[in-house]
Amino acid sequence: MNKKSLLFVPVLSLCLASCGSSQKGQEMEDLTQFVDPRIGTGGHGHVFYGANVPYGFIQLGPTSIPQSWDWVSGYHVSDSTVIGFPHTHLSGTGIGDLHDINVMPVVGEVTYSRGDASSYETGLWSYSDRSKEVVTPGYYRTHLSRYNVDVELTATKRVGFHKYTFLGNESPAIVFDMVNGGCWDKTTEAVIRVVNDSTVSGYRYSKGWTDDQRVFFRAEFSRKFDNVEFIVNDSVKEGDMAKGAQLFARVNFAAGNQEPVYMKVALSPTSEEGAQLNMQTELSGWDFEKTIADAKAAWNKELNKVKVYTTDEASKKIFYTSLYHTLFAPSEFCDVNGDYYGADKQMHKDEGFVNYTTFSLWDTYRAAQPLMTILHPEKMSDIINTMLHIHQQQGKLPVWHLMGCETNCMVGNPGVPVVADAILKDIKGFDTELAFKALKESSMLPERGMEHRIEYGFIPADKMTEAIAYDMEYAIADWAVAQAAQKLGKQEDYEYFLKRSKSYKNYFDASTGFMRGKMLDGSWRTPFSPYASSHREDDYCEGNAWQYTWLVPHDVEGLVECFGSKEAFVNKLDSLFLANGDMGEASSPDISGLIGQYAHGNEPSHHTVYLYTLVGQPWKTADRIKEILHTMYTDQPDGLSGNEDVGQMSAWYILSSFGFYQVEPAGGKFVFGYPNFDKVEIAVPAGKFVIERENKGQQNNYIQGIVFNGTEYKKPWIEYADIMKGGELKFLMGDEPVVWY
């Protein structure tokens, strides 16, 4: 198949696209002042902390000596150790990787190792003076106490820009540490070569969460270096090039020059030549302050797509920090000419779209991707084309794709709802027939439990672990395929996948009112406790029966039927927020942010509060959303109730603050809940979509009625197409719990 045939409409702006223009119809405001990158750096937030630009390949910041799971992003607010400043990081994940091309400014003799906090003699590490640490969107600054050096960082999409001010009299040096990446990451091969007296280049191959990660780089310095020392397997190596899995390179500069040392490091997923091209294109000069300003402007361009009006400064800070966090990923994974490293482990020349990576789809299909269809519809064709090429190259849509590699992390078929959503929302720029082919083929692969669904109609709990979680996520994806099939006139496929989307009913035990593991012979798993959780070793995935019973966002009516009546359904849903029981010592750390057994810290619960609206009790949705917005999100470092999960936790806050949330996995029905702000203005292609809250007293928490474009509105949701046309949505608030639809 011709890979170029995936494009339906030629994409005119490739990876070269500028990010400097202002928003149509909106005055550009400095909204970076409301972003606090510290939010999520404590607790289990796991957010990236450093310098980057929206959707950039570069995420340049400090990495500490890891102490536990909470260090997977490289930074935790409780720790001031620094082992270096790598150019790639993950944000909000539960697994660690990346931290590629790690550099550290040093003076004097050092031990070429990560080290531990017992002594400086154990490694390269230094303490960072937190009193001098400053982070704003696109900029990072700190002081390394051990080496008496001020560190400043900024970035473009593919180039990290460093400024090191050495305050002592010793000869300055910069160490390239090709060994120490993120948690679970191991270098398999690395090369550094001297290009000239102010340039080095090379690459790092590694294996960790990804099975074959490749990053190429080119580093240029603002002044000539004296020499480069190579250390391979703890031994000094002579020459202009060194290769090895245990590779360090020390770039030495002459003493006596008090001017800062500037360094630019360009990355490429394809080659050292690609890195050179990226640097020439994005950052040919040495104007550090201008690069900071350009990064700030790039952030302001994106942040200005939404204006919120409120007297609650903390909520405003949380909102714009959330919006900032949603813009880290997916990240561009191509050179400026469009070349990229594919899922087939081959280099691909420009194929007419911007290639992306970092698809945390089990998390993000729920809110982050639906939010992106509103705020960034122009990027969705590139996202979908990337996913279709991944399907073409590896035989299925991405599950959790990182740096060109499929990790197969998490359960279900989470790429399917994203592609189906794009079809249903009429996103342009991709071939819908090829997209449906990818949906269908990905949904019929006899792997990861799908073979059991095809044979038995469900996944028996005695056939594999996490059977309920896999099957219920597959059912969600099947519903999305069915809706896409119906839109494209594929009636046979529609009926098949719609029927298969009901497989969740196999697990509903009417005697207990919970989803419960069912064996191949039809018996229930025993013993059974709805509270019990054994992390990644039971019938659920990062959850328990209390949480998974509600994981039917695609068929709420069918779930109500399982309970026998709306009254029984609501009573059980009420109990979710009150239940208290022992989850066991082996319970998942992801079950966090608890209100009873509702777990806001993990994704399977994120739609649950909106179920009340869909069964005629919207005031309960409003009560719970207000509670979650104001207790599970704060403006402190531990202000997230769980992993940020590559934008999902933040996207929930953003959409819920708007007053609506996409419950169904695809199609664009945004169910109403609780508007958090007095007024919101969203930039859409047609102009503005304005949300206003009238009668905004402290006690007026319930929607009494809705007016859309001057007309009374009688639905419990608003359609995506209506949002994108622009207009005015007014929530008429009051203190009476009523049904307005």
Short mmCIF file of N, CA and C in Angstrom, two decimals, residues 140-268:
data_model
loop_
_atom_site.label_atom_id
_atom_site.label_comp_id
_atom_site.label_asym_id
_atom_site.label_seq_id
_atom_site.Cartn_x
_atom_site.Cartn_y
_atom_site.Cartn_z
N TYR A 140 13.62 27.64 32.57
CA TYR A 140 13.99 27.03 33.85
C TYR A 140 15.30 27.64 34.33
N ARG A 141 15.40 27.87 35.66
CA ARG A 141 16.65 28.39 36.24
C ARG A 141 16.87 27.77 37.61
N THR A 142 18.12 27.44 37.90
CA THR A 142 18.49 26.99 39.24
C THR A 142 19.97 27.28 39.46
N HIS A 143 20.44 26.96 40.67
CA HIS A 143 21.87 27.08 41.01
C HIS A 143 22.32 25.74 41.56
N LEU A 144 23.40 25.20 41.00
CA LEU A 144 23.98 23.95 41.49
C LEU A 144 25.01 24.26 42.55
N SER A 145 24.71 23.88 43.78
CA SER A 145 25.55 24.26 44.93
C SER A 145 26.95 23.65 44.83
N ARG A 146 27.04 22.42 44.43
CA ARG A 146 28.34 21.73 44.40
C ARG A 146 29.32 22.41 43.45
N TYR A 147 28.83 22.82 42.29
CA TYR A 147 29.72 23.35 41.25
C TYR A 147 29.70 24.87 41.16
N ASN A 148 28.86 25.51 41.99
CA ASN A 148 28.75 26.97 42.00
C ASN A 148 28.49 27.50 40.58
N VAL A 149 27.45 26.96 39.97
CA VAL A 149 27.10 27.35 38.61
C VAL A 149 25.61 27.65 38.54
N ASP A 150 25.29 28.76 37.88
CA ASP A 150 23.90 29.09 37.59
C ASP A 150 23.50 28.41 36.28
N VAL A 151 22.36 27.76 36.31
CA VAL A 151 21.86 27.03 35.14
C VAL A 151 20.58 27.71 34.66
N GLU A 152 20.52 28.00 33.37
CA GLU A 152 19.31 28.52 32.75
C GLU A 152 19.03 27.72 31.49
N LEU A 153 17.77 27.40 31.28
CA LEU A 153 17.37 26.55 30.15
C LEU A 153 16.16 27.13 29.45
N THR A 154 16.13 27.01 28.14
CA THR A 154 14.94 27.30 27.36
C THR A 154 14.94 26.36 26.16
N ALA A 155 13.95 26.48 25.28
CA ALA A 155 13.84 25.47 24.22
C ALA A 155 12.99 25.96 23.06
N THR A 156 13.23 25.33 21.91
CA THR A 156 12.29 25.34 20.79
C THR A 156 11.70 23.93 20.73
N LYS A 157 11.02 23.58 19.64
CA LYS A 157 10.43 22.24 19.58
C LYS A 157 11.48 21.14 19.56
N ARG A 158 12.61 21.41 18.90
CA ARG A 158 13.60 20.36 18.71
C ARG A 158 14.99 20.72 19.22
N VAL A 159 15.13 21.88 19.84
CA VAL A 159 16.44 22.33 20.31
C VAL A 159 16.35 22.80 21.76
N GLY A 160 17.23 22.26 22.60
CA GLY A 160 17.39 22.75 23.96
C GLY A 160 18.51 23.76 24.00
N PHE A 161 18.28 24.88 24.69
CA PHE A 161 19.25 25.98 24.75
C PHE A 161 19.65 26.15 26.21
N HIS A 162 20.95 26.01 26.49
CA HIS A 162 21.49 26.06 27.84
C HIS A 162 22.34 27.32 28.02
N LYS A 163 22.29 27.88 29.22
CA LYS A 163 23.18 28.97 29.61
C LYS A 163 23.76 28.61 30.98
N TYR A 164 25.08 28.44 31.02
CA TYR A 164 25.76 28.08 32.26
C TYR A 164 26.70 29.20 32.67
N THR A 165 26.46 29.77 33.83
CA THR A 165 27.33 30.82 34.37
C THR A 165 28.14 30.22 35.52
N PHE A 166 29.41 29.97 35.26
CA PHE A 166 30.31 29.39 36.27
C PHE A 166 30.86 30.53 37.13
N LEU A 167 30.58 30.50 38.42
CA LEU A 167 30.88 31.62 39.30
C LEU A 167 32.23 31.50 39.99
N GLY A 168 32.88 30.36 39.89
CA GLY A 168 34.19 30.18 40.50
C GLY A 168 35.32 30.41 39.51
N ASN A 169 36.52 30.03 39.91
CA ASN A 169 37.71 30.24 39.07
C ASN A 169 38.22 28.97 38.41
N GLU A 170 37.59 27.83 38.70
CA GLU A 170 38.06 26.59 38.11
C GLU A 170 37.63 26.48 36.65
N SER A 171 38.32 25.62 35.92
CA SER A 171 38.00 25.40 34.50
C SER A 171 36.62 24.77 34.37
N PRO A 172 35.74 25.39 33.59
CA PRO A 172 34.40 24.83 33.44
C PRO A 172 34.40 23.64 32.48
N ALA A 173 33.42 22.78 32.67
CA ALA A 173 33.26 21.63 31.79
C ALA A 173 31.78 21.24 31.74
N ILE A 174 31.43 20.54 30.68
CA ILE A 174 30.08 20.01 30.53
C ILE A 174 30.21 18.52 30.24
N VAL A 175 29.55 17.71 31.05
CA VAL A 175 29.61 16.25 30.90
C VAL A 175 28.35 15.76 30.19
N PHE A 176 28.55 14.96 29.16
CA PHE A 176 27.45 14.24 28.50
C PHE A 176 27.39 12.85 29.11
N ASP A 177 26.29 12.59 29.79
CA ASP A 177 26.08 11.30 30.46
C ASP A 177 25.13 10.48 29.60
N MET A 178 25.66 9.52 28.86
CA MET A 178 24.84 8.70 27.97
C MET A 178 24.35 7.43 28.65
N VAL A 179 24.64 7.31 29.94
CA VAL A 179 24.32 6.09 30.68
C VAL A 179 23.00 6.24 31.43
N ASN A 180 22.87 7.33 32.16
CA ASN A 180 21.79 7.44 33.14
C ASN A 180 20.58 8.13 32.56
N GLY A 181 19.60 7.32 32.17
CA GLY A 181 18.34 7.83 31.70
C GLY A 181 17.30 7.76 32.79
N GLY A 182 16.05 7.52 32.40
CA GLY A 182 14.98 7.47 33.39
C GLY A 182 14.90 6.12 34.07
N CYS A 183 13.95 6.01 34.98
CA CYS A 183 13.72 4.74 35.67
C CYS A 183 13.45 3.65 34.64
N TRP A 184 14.02 2.49 34.84
CA TRP A 184 13.83 1.31 33.99
C TRP A 184 14.45 1.46 32.60
N ASP A 185 15.20 2.52 32.37
CA ASP A 185 15.81 2.74 31.06
C ASP A 185 17.27 2.31 31.10
N LYS A 186 17.72 1.62 30.05
CA LYS A 186 19.11 1.15 29.99
C LYS A 186 19.68 1.42 28.60
N THR A 187 20.84 2.07 28.56
CA THR A 187 21.51 2.33 27.29
C THR A 187 21.98 1.02 26.67
N THR A 188 21.69 0.85 25.38
CA THR A 188 22.19 -0.33 24.65
C THR A 188 23.36 0.02 23.75
N GLU A 189 23.41 1.28 23.29
CA GLU A 189 24.52 1.72 22.45
C GLU A 189 24.53 3.25 22.42
N ALA A 190 25.70 3.83 22.48
CA ALA A 190 25.81 5.29 22.42
C ALA A 190 27.10 5.66 21.70
N VAL A 191 27.05 6.79 21.02
CA VAL A 191 28.22 7.33 20.31
C VAL A 191 28.28 8.83 20.53
N ILE A 192 29.48 9.34 20.76
CA ILE A 192 29.73 10.78 20.74
C ILE A 192 30.97 11.00 19.89
N ARG A 193 30.89 11.97 18.99
CA ARG A 193 32.03 12.28 18.13
C ARG A 193 32.29 13.78 18.13
N VAL A 194 33.53 14.17 18.00
CA VAL A 194 33.91 15.58 17.87
C VAL A 194 33.78 15.98 16.41
N VAL A 195 32.96 16.99 16.14
CA VAL A 195 32.76 17.47 14.77
C VAL A 195 33.78 18.56 14.44
N ASN A 196 33.93 19.51 15.36
CA ASN A 196 34.94 20.56 15.24
C ASN A 196 35.22 21.07 16.65
N ASP A 197 35.92 22.20 16.76
CA ASP A 197 36.33 22.65 18.10
C ASP A 197 35.22 23.32 18.90
N SER A 198 33.99 23.29 18.40
CA SER A 198 32.86 23.82 19.18
C SER A 198 31.59 23.01 18.96
N THR A 199 31.74 21.79 18.44
CA THR A 199 30.57 20.96 18.13
C THR A 199 30.86 19.49 18.39
N VAL A 200 29.89 18.81 19.01
CA VAL A 200 29.92 17.36 19.10
C VAL A 200 28.57 16.83 18.65
N SER A 201 28.53 15.58 18.24
CA SER A 201 27.25 14.98 17.87
C SER A 201 27.30 13.50 18.20
N GLY A 202 26.15 12.84 18.08
CA GLY A 202 26.11 11.42 18.40
C GLY A 202 24.70 10.90 18.51
N TYR A 203 24.58 9.79 19.23
CA TYR A 203 23.26 9.20 19.42
C TYR A 203 23.24 8.34 20.67
N ARG A 204 22.03 8.03 21.11
CA ARG A 204 21.82 7.12 22.24
C ARG A 204 20.69 6.17 21.89
N TYR A 205 20.97 4.87 21.92
CA TYR A 205 19.95 3.85 21.79
C TYR A 205 19.72 3.26 23.18
N SER A 206 18.48 3.01 23.50
CA SER A 206 18.19 2.48 24.83
C SER A 206 16.98 1.56 24.80
N LYS A 207 16.83 0.83 25.88
CA LYS A 207 15.72 -0.09 26.03
C LYS A 207 15.20 0.01 27.44
N GLY A 208 13.91 0.17 27.57
CA GLY A 208 13.29 0.26 28.88
C GLY A 208 11.82 -0.03 28.73
N TRP A 209 11.00 0.98 28.95
CA TRP A 209 9.58 0.84 28.64
C TRP A 209 9.43 0.60 27.14
N THR A 210 10.18 1.37 26.34
CA THR A 210 10.24 1.12 24.91
C THR A 210 11.32 0.09 24.62
N ASP A 211 11.12 -0.70 23.58
CA ASP A 211 12.07 -1.79 23.32
C ASP A 211 13.22 -1.39 22.41
N ASP A 212 13.12 -0.24 21.74
CA ASP A 212 14.19 0.16 20.83
C ASP A 212 14.10 1.66 20.59
N GLN A 213 14.51 2.41 21.57
CA GLN A 213 14.43 3.87 21.49
C GLN A 213 15.72 4.44 20.92
N ARG A 214 15.59 5.40 19.99
CA ARG A 214 16.76 5.97 19.33
C ARG A 214 16.65 7.49 19.30
N VAL A 215 17.67 8.15 19.82
CA VAL A 215 17.71 9.61 19.83
C VAL A 215 19.07 10.06 19.31
N PHE A 216 19.06 10.90 18.30
CA PHE A 216 20.28 11.47 17.73
C PHE A 216 20.38 12.93 18.17
N PHE A 217 21.61 13.44 18.28
CA PHE A 217 21.77 14.81 18.74
C PHE A 217 22.95 15.50 18.07
N ARG A 218 22.93 16.82 18.13
CA ARG A 218 24.05 17.67 17.75
C ARG A 218 24.13 18.78 18.78
N ALA A 219 25.30 18.98 19.36
CA ALA A 219 25.51 20.01 20.39
C ALA A 219 26.55 21.01 19.90
N GLU A 220 26.18 22.28 19.92
CA GLU A 220 27.09 23.36 19.54
C GLU A 220 27.30 24.27 20.74
N PHE A 221 28.53 24.78 20.88
CA PHE A 221 28.91 25.62 22.02
C PHE A 221 29.23 27.03 21.55
N SER A 222 29.01 27.99 22.43
CA SER A 222 29.23 29.39 22.07
C SER A 222 30.70 29.77 22.02
N ARG A 223 31.56 28.92 22.55
CA ARG A 223 33.00 29.14 22.44
C ARG A 223 33.72 27.82 22.24
N LYS A 224 34.94 27.93 21.78
CA LYS A 224 35.72 26.73 21.51
C LYS A 224 36.07 26.01 22.81
N PHE A 225 36.06 24.69 22.74
CA PHE A 225 36.50 23.93 23.90
C PHE A 225 37.97 23.55 23.76
N ASP A 226 38.60 23.27 24.89
CA ASP A 226 40.01 22.86 24.88
C ASP A 226 40.15 21.43 24.36
N ASN A 227 39.32 20.56 24.87
CA ASN A 227 39.40 19.16 24.47
C ASN A 227 38.16 18.42 24.96
N VAL A 228 38.00 17.20 24.47
CA VAL A 228 36.90 16.33 24.90
C VAL A 228 37.51 15.04 25.43
N GLU A 229 37.18 14.71 26.68
CA GLU A 229 37.63 13.45 27.28
C GLU A 229 36.49 12.44 27.20
N PHE A 230 36.80 11.24 26.72
CA PHE A 230 35.81 10.17 26.68
C PHE A 230 36.09 9.17 27.79
N ILE A 231 35.04 8.75 28.47
CA ILE A 231 35.15 7.73 29.50
C ILE A 231 34.21 6.59 29.12
N VAL A 232 34.77 5.44 28.81
CA VAL A 232 34.00 4.26 28.41
C VAL A 232 34.31 3.12 29.37
N ASN A 233 33.27 2.59 29.98
CA ASN A 233 33.46 1.50 30.95
C ASN A 233 34.49 1.88 32.02
N ASP A 234 34.37 3.12 32.50
CA ASP A 234 35.22 3.65 33.58
C ASP A 234 36.67 3.87 33.18
N SER A 235 36.97 3.80 31.88
CA SER A 235 38.34 4.03 31.42
C SER A 235 38.37 5.18 30.43
N VAL A 236 39.43 5.99 30.49
CA VAL A 236 39.59 7.10 29.56
C VAL A 236 39.95 6.56 28.19
N LYS A 237 39.29 7.09 27.15
CA LYS A 237 39.56 6.65 25.78
C LYS A 237 40.05 7.84 24.96
N GLU A 238 41.12 7.66 24.23
CA GLU A 238 41.69 8.71 23.39
C GLU A 238 40.95 8.75 22.05
N GLY A 239 41.07 9.92 21.38
CA GLY A 239 40.53 10.04 20.03
C GLY A 239 39.41 11.06 19.94
N ASP A 240 38.81 11.13 18.74
CA ASP A 240 37.74 12.09 18.46
C ASP A 240 36.36 11.45 18.46
N MET A 241 36.29 10.18 18.83
CA MET A 241 35.00 9.50 18.84
C MET A 241 35.06 8.33 19.83
N ALA A 242 33.94 8.10 20.50
CA ALA A 242 33.86 6.96 21.40
C ALA A 242 32.49 6.32 21.28
N LYS A 243 32.45 5.01 21.53
CA LYS A 243 31.22 4.25 21.41
C LYS A 243 31.13 3.27 22.56
N GLY A 244 29.94 3.11 23.11
CA GLY A 244 29.76 2.14 24.17
C GLY A 244 28.49 2.41 24.95
N ALA A 245 27.98 1.39 25.61
CA ALA A 245 26.77 1.55 26.43
C ALA A 245 27.06 2.32 27.71
N GLN A 246 28.32 2.27 28.18
CA GLN A 246 28.72 2.98 29.39
C GLN A 246 29.62 4.15 28.99
N LEU A 247 29.01 5.17 28.38
CA LEU A 247 29.78 6.26 27.77
C LEU A 247 29.48 7.60 28.42
N PHE A 248 30.55 8.28 28.80
CA PHE A 248 30.49 9.68 29.23
C PHE A 248 31.48 10.46 28.36
N ALA A 249 31.19 11.75 28.16
CA ALA A 249 32.14 12.63 27.48
C ALA A 249 32.20 13.95 28.24
N ARG A 250 33.42 14.38 28.56
CA ARG A 250 33.61 15.64 29.28
C ARG A 250 34.19 16.66 28.32
N VAL A 251 33.43 17.74 28.09
CA VAL A 251 33.86 18.83 27.21
C VAL A 251 34.47 19.91 28.10
N ASN A 252 35.77 20.14 27.96
CA ASN A 252 36.52 21.05 28.83
C ASN A 252 36.76 22.40 28.16
N PHE A 253 36.59 23.46 28.95
CA PHE A 253 36.83 24.82 28.48
C PHE A 253 37.94 25.46 29.31
N ALA A 254 38.59 26.46 28.74
CA ALA A 254 39.68 27.15 29.43
C ALA A 254 39.15 27.98 30.58
N ALA A 255 39.95 28.06 31.65
CA ALA A 255 39.60 28.91 32.79
C ALA A 255 39.87 30.37 32.44
N GLY A 256 39.32 31.26 33.27
CA GLY A 256 39.64 32.67 33.13
C GLY A 256 38.64 33.48 32.34
N ASN A 257 37.76 32.83 31.62
CA ASN A 257 36.73 33.53 30.86
C ASN A 257 35.45 33.53 31.69
N GLN A 258 35.03 34.70 32.15
CA GLN A 258 33.88 34.79 33.04
C GLN A 258 32.55 34.84 32.30
N GLU A 259 32.61 34.84 30.97
CA GLU A 259 31.38 34.86 30.19
C GLU A 259 30.66 33.51 30.32
N PRO A 260 29.34 33.52 30.28
CA PRO A 260 28.60 32.25 30.35
C PRO A 260 28.96 31.34 29.17
N VAL A 261 28.84 30.05 29.39
CA VAL A 261 28.95 29.08 28.32
C VAL A 261 27.54 28.76 27.84
N TYR A 262 27.28 29.02 26.57
CA TYR A 262 26.00 28.68 25.97
C TYR A 262 26.15 27.38 25.19
N MET A 263 25.12 26.58 25.21
CA MET A 263 25.13 25.33 24.46
C MET A 263 23.74 25.10 23.87
N LYS A 264 23.71 24.72 22.60
CA LYS A 264 22.47 24.33 21.93
C LYS A 264 22.55 22.84 21.61
N VAL A 265 21.51 22.11 21.96
CA VAL A 265 21.46 20.68 21.69
C VAL A 265 20.19 20.39 20.89
N ALA A 266 20.37 20.00 19.63
CA ALA A 266 19.23 19.64 18.79
C ALA A 266 19.06 18.13 18.79
N LEU A 267 17.82 17.69 18.83
CA LEU A 267 17.51 16.26 18.78
C LEU A 267 16.86 15.90 17.45
N SER A 268 16.97 14.63 17.10
CA SER A 268 16.32 14.09 15.91
C SER A 268 15.97 12.64 16.17
#
